Coordinates of C-alpha atoms in Angstrom, one line a residue:
M64 CA 0.0 0.0 0.0
K65 CA 2.8 2.4 0.8
G66 CA 4.3 1.9 -2.6
I67 CA 0.9 2.5 -4.2
I68 CA 0.5 5.7 -2.2
S69 CA 4.0 6.9 -3.1
T70 CA 3.3 6.2 -6.8
L71 CA 0.0 8.0 -6.7
L72 CA 1.4 10.8 -4.7
L73 CA 4.0 11.5 -7.2
S74 CA 1.6 11.7 -9.9
M75 CA -0.2 14.6 -8.3
L76 CA 2.8 15.7 -6.5
C77 CA 3.9 19.0 -5.9
V78 CA 2.7 21.7 -7.9
Q79 CA 5.1 23.7 -5.7
A80 CA 6.4 26.2 -8.1
A81 CA 8.2 29.4 -7.4
S82 CA 5.4 31.7 -6.2
A83 CA 5.5 35.4 -6.9
Q84 CA 7.5 37.3 -4.4
T85 CA 5.6 39.4 -1.9
K86 CA 6.5 43.0 -1.1
H87 CA 5.7 43.1 2.6
D88 CA 9.1 44.9 3.3
Y89 CA 9.1 47.4 0.5
I90 CA 8.3 50.5 2.6
W91 CA 10.8 51.5 5.3
P92 CA 9.7 54.4 7.6
I93 CA 12.9 55.8 9.0
G94 CA 13.8 59.2 10.5
Y95 CA 11.7 60.9 13.2
G96 CA 9.4 63.8 14.1
M97 CA 7.6 66.6 12.2
I98 CA 9.3 68.2 9.2
G99 CA 11.4 71.1 10.2
Q100 CA 14.9 72.4 10.8
S101 CA 17.0 72.7 14.0
P102 CA 18.7 76.0 14.9
S103 CA 21.9 74.7 13.4
G104 CA 20.1 74.0 10.1
H105 CA 19.8 70.2 10.3
Q106 CA 16.6 68.9 8.6
F107 CA 14.3 66.8 10.7
G108 CA 11.2 64.8 9.8
G109 CA 10.2 61.3 8.9
I110 CA 11.5 59.6 5.8
I111 CA 9.6 57.1 3.7
M112 CA 12.1 54.8 2.0
D113 CA 10.3 53.1 -0.9
F114 CA 11.7 50.0 -2.7
N115 CA 8.8 50.0 -5.2
Q116 CA 10.8 52.7 -7.0
S117 CA 14.1 52.2 -8.9
P118 CA 16.2 53.8 -7.7
I119 CA 14.9 53.8 -4.2
S120 CA 12.9 56.9 -3.4
F121 CA 13.2 58.9 -0.2
T122 CA 10.2 61.2 0.7
L123 CA 9.9 63.5 3.7
Q124 CA 6.9 62.9 5.8
D125 CA 5.5 64.4 9.0
Y126 CA 5.5 61.7 11.7
I127 CA 3.5 61.6 14.9
C128 CA 6.2 59.4 16.5
D129 CA 10.0 59.2 16.7
R130 CA 12.1 56.4 15.2
P131 CA 9.7 53.7 13.9
R132 CA 11.0 50.2 14.7
A133 CA 8.8 48.0 12.4
A134 CA 6.6 48.3 9.4
I135 CA 4.5 46.1 7.1
S136 CA 3.2 46.6 3.6
D137 CA 0.7 44.4 1.7
K138 CA 1.8 41.8 -0.8
N139 CA 1.9 44.4 -3.5
G140 CA 4.2 46.8 -1.6
K141 CA 1.5 49.3 -0.4
L142 CA 2.2 50.5 3.2
V143 CA -0.3 49.1 5.7
A144 CA 1.1 50.2 9.1
Y145 CA 4.2 51.0 11.2
S146 CA 5.0 51.3 14.8
E147 CA 7.6 52.6 17.2
G148 CA 6.4 50.3 20.0
C149 CA 3.9 52.8 21.5
R150 CA 1.1 52.9 18.8
V151 CA 0.0 51.5 15.5
I152 CA 0.2 54.1 12.7
G153 CA -1.6 53.6 9.4
A154 CA -0.7 54.4 5.9
N155 CA -2.2 57.9 6.3
H156 CA 0.5 58.5 9.0
Q157 CA -2.2 58.9 11.7
T158 CA -2.8 56.6 14.7
M159 CA -4.9 53.7 13.4
L160 CA -8.4 53.2 14.9
N161 CA -7.8 51.6 18.4
G162 CA -4.1 51.7 17.7
D163 CA -3.1 53.8 20.6
T164 CA -1.5 52.8 23.9
L165 CA 0.5 49.7 23.1
G166 CA 2.0 48.1 26.2
P167 CA 0.6 50.5 28.8
G168 CA 2.6 51.0 32.0
N169 CA 5.5 53.0 33.5
V170 CA 7.6 52.8 30.3
F171 CA 4.7 53.9 28.1
N172 CA 3.8 56.8 30.4
E173 CA 7.4 58.0 30.5
Y174 CA 8.4 57.7 26.8
C175 CA 5.3 57.4 24.6
G176 CA 3.9 60.9 24.7
Q177 CA 3.5 63.1 21.7
N178 CA 6.3 62.2 19.2
G179 CA 7.6 59.6 21.7
D180 CA 9.0 56.2 21.0
Y181 CA 9.6 53.0 23.0
P182 CA 13.1 53.0 24.6
D183 CA 14.1 49.6 23.2
Y184 CA 16.4 48.7 20.4
Q185 CA 14.3 46.0 18.8
P186 CA 10.9 46.0 20.5
C187 CA 8.5 45.0 17.8
I188 CA 8.0 43.2 14.5
F189 CA 5.0 42.8 12.1
L190 CA 4.1 39.4 10.7
T191 CA 1.6 38.3 8.0
S192 CA -1.3 36.1 9.0
P193 CA -1.1 32.4 8.0
N194 CA -4.7 32.4 6.8
S195 CA -5.7 35.9 5.8
D196 CA -4.4 38.6 3.4
S197 CA -6.0 41.4 5.4
L198 CA -4.8 40.5 8.9
Y199 CA -1.3 41.4 10.3
Y200 CA 0.2 40.7 13.7
L201 CA 2.4 43.1 15.6
F202 CA 4.5 41.4 18.3
H203 CA 5.7 43.9 20.8
I204 CA 7.3 44.4 24.2
R205 CA 5.8 45.9 27.4
G206 CA 8.0 47.0 30.3
D207 CA 6.8 48.0 33.8
D208 CA 9.3 47.1 36.5
Y209 CA 11.7 49.3 38.5
W210 CA 14.4 49.1 35.8
W211 CA 11.9 49.4 33.0
S212 CA 13.0 46.0 31.7
P213 CA 10.5 44.5 29.3
M214 CA 8.2 42.2 31.2
N215 CA 5.6 41.1 28.7
L216 CA 5.8 39.8 25.2
M217 CA 2.5 40.8 23.6
Y218 CA 0.7 40.8 20.3
T219 CA -1.8 43.1 18.5
V220 CA -3.8 42.3 15.4
I221 CA -4.6 44.7 12.5
D222 CA -7.3 44.2 10.0
A223 CA -6.3 46.2 7.0
S224 CA -9.7 45.9 5.4
K225 CA -11.4 48.0 8.0
E226 CA -12.2 51.8 7.8
N227 CA -12.3 51.9 4.0
G228 CA -8.8 50.4 3.7
L229 CA -7.1 52.5 6.4
G230 CA -7.2 49.6 8.8
A231 CA -8.1 49.1 12.4
V232 CA -6.7 47.3 15.4
V233 CA -9.1 44.5 16.2
V234 CA -7.1 42.8 19.0
K235 CA -4.7 44.7 21.3
N236 CA -2.1 44.1 24.0
Q237 CA -2.6 40.3 24.3
S238 CA 0.1 38.9 26.6
I239 CA 1.9 35.8 25.4
L240 CA 4.1 35.5 28.5
S241 CA 5.4 37.5 31.4
D242 CA 9.1 37.4 32.3
S243 CA 12.2 39.6 32.2
F244 CA 13.4 40.1 28.7
F245 CA 16.8 41.4 27.7
L246 CA 17.0 45.2 27.8
G247 CA 16.2 46.2 24.2
G248 CA 13.4 43.7 23.6
Y249 CA 15.1 42.0 20.6
V250 CA 12.0 40.5 19.1
T251 CA 12.6 38.7 15.8
A252 CA 10.9 36.0 13.7
T253 CA 11.3 33.5 10.9
R254 CA 9.0 31.3 8.9
H255 CA 8.0 27.9 10.1
G256 CA 9.3 25.1 8.0
N257 CA 5.9 24.6 6.5
G258 CA 6.3 27.9 4.7
R259 CA 3.1 29.3 6.2
D260 CA 3.3 29.7 10.0
W261 CA 5.9 31.8 12.0
W262 CA 8.3 31.4 14.9
I263 CA 8.8 34.4 17.2
I264 CA 11.8 34.7 19.5
S265 CA 13.0 37.0 22.3
P266 CA 15.9 36.3 24.7
R267 CA 15.6 36.4 28.5
R268 CA 17.4 38.9 30.6
W269 CA 20.3 37.9 32.9
S270 CA 20.4 34.7 30.9
F271 CA 21.2 32.9 27.7
N272 CA 17.8 31.3 27.8
I273 CA 15.4 32.1 24.9
H274 CA 11.6 32.4 24.8
V275 CA 9.9 30.9 21.7
A276 CA 6.3 31.4 20.5
S277 CA 4.5 30.4 17.3
L278 CA 1.8 31.9 15.0
T279 CA -0.5 29.5 13.2
P280 CA -4.0 29.7 11.8
E281 CA -5.2 28.7 15.3
G282 CA -3.6 31.8 16.8
V283 CA -0.5 32.6 18.9
N284 CA 1.0 30.0 21.2
Y285 CA 3.9 30.2 23.6
T286 CA 6.0 27.1 23.1
G287 CA 8.3 27.6 26.0
M288 CA 11.7 28.8 27.2
Q289 CA 14.8 27.0 25.9
N290 CA 17.5 26.7 28.5
F291 CA 21.2 27.4 27.6
D292 CA 22.3 28.6 31.0
T293 CA 23.7 25.2 31.6
L294 CA 26.6 26.2 29.3
G295 CA 28.1 28.2 32.2
W296 CA 28.9 31.2 30.0
V297 CA 29.3 34.6 31.6
V298 CA 26.1 36.6 31.1
D299 CA 26.1 40.1 29.7
S300 CA 23.9 41.8 32.2
S301 CA 22.8 44.6 29.9
F302 CA 22.6 43.1 26.4
C303 CA 22.5 46.7 25.3
C304 CA 22.7 48.5 22.1
S305 CA 22.7 45.7 19.6
Q306 CA 20.5 43.5 17.5
T307 CA 19.2 39.9 17.0
A308 CA 18.5 38.3 13.6
F309 CA 17.7 35.0 11.8
S310 CA 19.8 34.1 8.8
Q311 CA 17.8 34.6 5.6
D312 CA 17.2 30.8 5.3
G313 CA 15.9 30.7 8.9
R314 CA 18.4 28.0 9.8
K315 CA 20.5 30.1 12.3
Y316 CA 19.6 32.6 15.0
F317 CA 22.1 35.3 16.2
R318 CA 22.2 37.4 19.3
N319 CA 24.7 40.3 19.2
S320 CA 25.4 42.1 22.4
R321 CA 28.0 44.4 24.0
D322 CA 30.2 41.4 25.1
N323 CA 29.7 38.7 22.6
L324 CA 27.8 37.2 19.7
V325 CA 26.0 33.8 20.2
A326 CA 24.9 31.8 17.1
Y327 CA 22.5 29.0 17.3
D328 CA 21.3 26.4 14.8
F329 CA 17.5 26.6 14.4
D330 CA 15.1 23.8 13.4
R331 CA 12.3 25.5 11.5
C332 CA 10.0 22.5 11.9
S333 CA 10.3 22.0 15.7
G334 CA 11.3 25.5 16.7
K335 CA 14.3 24.1 18.6
L336 CA 17.6 26.0 19.0
S337 CA 20.8 24.0 19.3
N338 CA 24.6 24.0 18.9
P339 CA 25.3 27.4 20.3
V340 CA 28.6 29.0 19.4
K341 CA 29.9 32.0 21.4
L342 CA 32.1 34.7 19.8
D343 CA 33.7 37.0 22.4
W344 CA 34.4 40.6 21.5
D345 CA 37.7 40.9 23.3
S346 CA 39.6 40.8 20.0
L347 CA 37.5 43.4 18.4
P348 CA 37.5 47.2 18.8
F349 CA 34.0 47.6 20.1
G350 CA 31.3 45.3 21.3
G351 CA 27.7 45.6 20.3
G352 CA 26.2 46.5 17.0
G353 CA 24.3 45.0 14.1
V354 CA 23.9 41.5 12.7
A355 CA 22.7 40.3 9.3
T356 CA 23.4 37.6 6.8
S357 CA 23.7 37.6 3.0
P358 CA 20.7 36.6 0.9
N359 CA 22.2 33.1 0.3
S360 CA 22.8 32.8 4.1
R361 CA 26.5 32.0 3.6
F362 CA 28.1 35.2 5.0
L363 CA 27.4 36.7 8.4
Y364 CA 28.0 40.4 8.8
L365 CA 28.6 42.1 12.2
T366 CA 29.2 45.7 13.0
S367 CA 31.2 46.8 16.0
G368 CA 31.2 50.6 15.9
G369 CA 34.3 51.2 13.8
T370 CA 34.3 48.0 11.6
V371 CA 32.2 45.7 9.5
Q372 CA 33.2 42.1 9.8
Q373 CA 32.3 39.2 7.5
Y374 CA 32.3 35.5 8.6
D375 CA 31.9 32.6 6.2
L376 CA 29.2 30.3 7.8
W377 CA 30.0 27.6 5.3
A378 CA 33.6 27.3 6.4
P379 CA 34.6 24.3 8.5
D380 CA 35.5 26.7 11.4
W381 CA 33.5 29.7 10.6
K382 CA 34.3 31.3 14.0
N383 CA 37.8 31.9 12.8
S384 CA 37.0 33.0 9.2
M385 CA 36.5 36.7 10.1
Q386 CA 37.6 39.3 7.5
V387 CA 37.3 43.1 8.1
V388 CA 35.5 44.4 5.1
A389 CA 35.1 48.0 6.1
V390 CA 36.7 50.4 8.6
Y391 CA 35.0 53.7 9.6
D392 CA 36.4 56.5 7.6
G393 CA 35.8 59.3 10.1
T394 CA 32.9 61.0 8.2
L395 CA 30.6 63.2 10.2
A396 CA 27.0 63.5 9.0
P397 CA 26.7 65.6 11.2
F398 CA 27.8 63.2 14.0
P399 CA 30.2 60.2 13.7
A400 CA 28.8 58.1 10.9
N401 CA 30.0 54.7 12.1
F402 CA 28.3 51.4 11.8
F403 CA 25.3 50.1 13.8
Q404 CA 22.2 48.0 13.1
M405 CA 21.7 46.3 9.7
M406 CA 18.8 45.1 7.7
P407 CA 18.7 43.1 4.4
G408 CA 16.7 45.0 1.7
P409 CA 14.4 43.4 -0.8
D410 CA 16.9 44.4 -3.5
G411 CA 19.5 41.9 -2.2
K412 CA 21.6 44.6 -0.5
I413 CA 22.2 45.2 3.2
Y414 CA 21.6 48.7 4.7
I415 CA 23.5 49.9 7.7
V416 CA 22.4 52.8 10.0
T417 CA 24.8 54.7 12.2
S418 CA 24.8 54.8 16.0
Y419 CA 23.8 58.5 15.9
D420 CA 21.0 60.5 14.2
N421 CA 22.8 61.1 10.9
N422 CA 21.6 61.8 7.3
V423 CA 23.5 58.9 5.7
L424 CA 23.1 55.1 5.2
H425 CA 25.9 52.7 4.5
V426 CA 25.3 49.9 1.9
I427 CA 26.7 46.4 1.4
H428 CA 26.1 46.1 -2.4
A429 CA 27.1 42.5 -3.0
P430 CA 26.7 40.6 0.3
N431 CA 26.9 37.2 -1.3
E432 CA 30.5 37.8 -2.3
P433 CA 33.5 37.0 -0.1
G434 CA 35.8 39.5 1.5
L435 CA 36.1 43.0 0.0
A436 CA 34.2 41.9 -3.1
C437 CA 31.0 42.3 -1.0
M438 CA 31.5 46.1 -1.6
V439 CA 30.7 48.0 1.5
E440 CA 30.1 51.6 0.5
Q441 CA 30.2 54.0 3.4
H442 CA 27.6 56.9 3.4
A443 CA 26.4 55.5 0.1
I444 CA 23.0 57.2 0.5
T445 CA 22.5 60.8 1.6
L446 CA 19.1 61.2 3.2
P447 CA 16.8 64.2 3.0
A448 CA 16.7 64.5 6.8
L449 CA 18.4 63.0 9.9
S450 CA 17.7 59.3 10.2
S451 CA 17.0 57.3 13.2
F452 CA 19.8 55.2 14.6
F453 CA 17.5 52.2 14.6
S454 CA 17.0 49.9 11.6
P455 CA 13.4 48.9 10.9
N456 CA 12.8 45.3 11.9
F457 CA 11.6 42.9 9.2
A458 CA 11.4 39.1 8.8
N459 CA 12.0 37.3 5.5
Y460 CA 8.5 37.3 4.3
N461 CA 9.3 35.3 1.1
L462 CA 11.0 32.4 2.9
G463 CA 9.4 29.2 1.6
P464 CA 9.0 25.7 3.2
V465 CA 12.0 23.6 4.0
D466 CA 12.7 20.6 1.7
P467 CA 11.2 18.2 2.5
P468 CA 8.5 20.4 4.0
C469 CA 7.3 20.0 7.6
M470 CA 3.8 18.9 8.3
I471 CA 1.3 21.7 8.3
S472 CA -0.2 22.7 11.6
G473 CA -3.6 21.2 12.1
T474 CA -3.0 18.4 9.5
E475 CA -0.3 16.4 11.3
E476 CA -0.7 12.7 10.8
P477 CA 1.8 9.8 11.2
D478 CA 3.8 8.2 8.4
M479 CA 4.1 11.3 6.2
T480 CA 5.8 10.5 3.0
L481 CA 7.4 12.9 0.5
I482 CA 7.8 11.7 -3.1
T483 CA 8.9 13.3 -6.3
A484 CA 7.0 13.8 -9.5
A485 CA 9.5 11.6 -11.3
Q486 CA 8.7 8.6 -9.1
L487 CA 5.0 9.1 -9.7
H488 CA 5.4 9.3 -13.4
I489 CA 3.4 12.5 -13.5
W490 CA 3.4 14.6 -16.6
P491 CA 3.9 17.3 -17.7
N492 CA 5.7 18.9 -14.8
P493 CA 6.1 21.8 -14.9
T494 CA 2.7 22.3 -16.5
S495 CA 0.6 25.1 -17.9
D496 CA -2.7 23.3 -17.9
A497 CA -3.2 19.9 -16.2
I498 CA -1.1 17.1 -14.7
Y499 CA -1.7 13.4 -15.4
W500 CA -0.8 10.1 -13.8
Y501 CA -1.9 6.4 -14.2
G502 CA -4.5 5.0 -11.9
S503 CA -3.6 2.7 -9.0
G504 CA -7.0 1.3 -8.1
V505 CA -7.0 3.0 -4.8
R506 CA -9.7 5.4 -3.5
S507 CA -8.1 8.6 -2.1
S508 CA -8.6 12.3 -1.7
V509 CA -6.4 15.1 -2.9
Q510 CA -6.0 18.5 -1.3
L511 CA -4.1 21.4 -3.0
Y512 CA -2.2 24.1 -1.1
D513 CA -0.2 27.1 -2.3
A514 CA 3.4 27.5 -1.4
T515 CA 2.5 29.3 1.9
G516 CA 0.4 26.3 3.0
K517 CA -3.0 28.0 2.3
W518 CA -5.7 25.5 1.4
L519 CA -7.1 26.0 -2.2
F520 CA -9.4 23.0 -2.9
S521 CA -10.0 19.3 -2.4
T522 CA -11.1 16.5 -4.8
K523 CA -11.8 12.7 -4.7
I524 CA -9.9 10.2 -6.8
N525 CA -12.1 7.5 -8.5
P526 CA -10.2 4.2 -8.2
E527 CA -11.9 2.8 -11.3
E528 CA -10.2 5.2 -13.7
N529 CA -7.1 4.1 -15.6
M530 CA -5.7 7.6 -15.7
Y531 CA -6.1 10.5 -13.3
S532 CA -5.8 14.3 -14.0
L533 CA -5.8 17.5 -12.0
D534 CA -6.7 20.7 -13.8
L535 CA -4.3 23.6 -12.8
S536 CA -5.1 25.9 -15.7
K537 CA -6.8 28.6 -13.5
L538 CA -3.9 28.8 -11.0
Q539 CA -1.3 31.5 -11.0
P540 CA 2.2 30.3 -11.9
G541 CA 4.1 29.0 -8.9
L542 CA 4.9 26.2 -6.6
Y543 CA 2.0 24.1 -5.1
M544 CA 1.8 21.4 -2.5
I545 CA -0.4 18.4 -3.0
R546 CA -1.6 16.4 0.0
L547 CA -2.8 12.8 -0.7
E548 CA -4.9 10.9 1.9
C549 CA -5.3 7.2 1.3
E550 CA -6.7 4.7 3.8
G551 CA -5.4 6.6 6.9
R552 CA -2.0 7.5 5.4
T553 CA -1.0 11.0 4.3
S554 CA 1.7 12.1 1.9
L555 CA 2.9 15.4 0.5
A556 CA 4.2 16.3 -3.0
R557 CA 5.1 19.3 -5.2
V558 CA 4.2 20.4 -8.7
V559 CA 5.2 23.5 -10.7
K560 CA 2.6 25.5 -12.6
Q561 CA 4.0 27.7 -15.4

């Protein structure tokens, strides 16, 4: 029976073609405040950095907040919302309906007044909903103890279809867990291995332990704290002034701090961290800064104030593969324009902010290349106003499923089998119209999903037919997942629609 199922599966297997890239990270709100000039003549105001334009456009915009930390656009690149951790601001640059007072408490009261911002380095991130194109989740930090250390990881939900397309907050300040988080918040996320759901991570304070939560069609779930204090490493008590990030393929997680960097392997199916590697800063000029990886996830980039370092993660001993690929050239813009947080752009480049409010951005033009060939250009972009010293926080929204893919939440069954279209003798694959395969005399059902795991339709297979077919002509080009259920067994397969 398993052979029959595998053969059948292949026939319908995987329509998983490369789906069109979404543009959820195409608008970057940077800068801060209302448009104006300081007594010394420096331009202030928000800046909308738009990757929908080529070259990238930079537009001055009045902000009702300072230093946005996160933003989200729809799949076509139209701005939906952004946040500095205190409120949700819509595409019209006004507080979204019910979007005020995120994370109320002492920290909010002290910092989140008019044009205020949350005093954390990475306090929030927007994620797309696993089962709706109009819903977006904002994961954010709330602090309220004596030291104003973040004490709650929370989430807020936006429905972009409300208020004639301006959007509204429909769920707010839902606590996922209460604990001491590292000063700075450091909330980041990556796709689940099924290509649809999400993993959300924030490290614990005074500790190397890490909190992990998930977002699925069933909602937000706290999966637990993973313990690494047993390693006996010295804890950086502040974990200040830095950044955390996943590699672009989601297989590694990095925590950069004032004293060290720790890299973990990450299992996108189970959400488990493992194999931590600690890199101390005693051999580098300054601890703490930014962290990012190249689009192909081979090269790790770290900033430490005066330098940009590159590490080859594919090297047998990547910890000792460091090359300095840039040294701060002393430029003032108007303050020291050194290197701080980083964020990969949708254009395949990496953008670096400075650790002061300056009017320049640094750019790594070819981050997939080794050594100096990566082309770090200092103050490559002159901005129309002073920028924030925080990089906007994005996930890799176009990260697909692992190969072979994980089981999709809510459909887990034992004895999952992944087969290939060649084994099934399916043809043609890729296809523009339909796929075909020979009958096996087994009654079964077929479910079709897109590359993100979204269910599209189901059909039954008649065991009396000599040849089966599946019409894909009305589908958009891309990669699709086929799920075959046969006598209590479940298998997954892929097919490409041209």
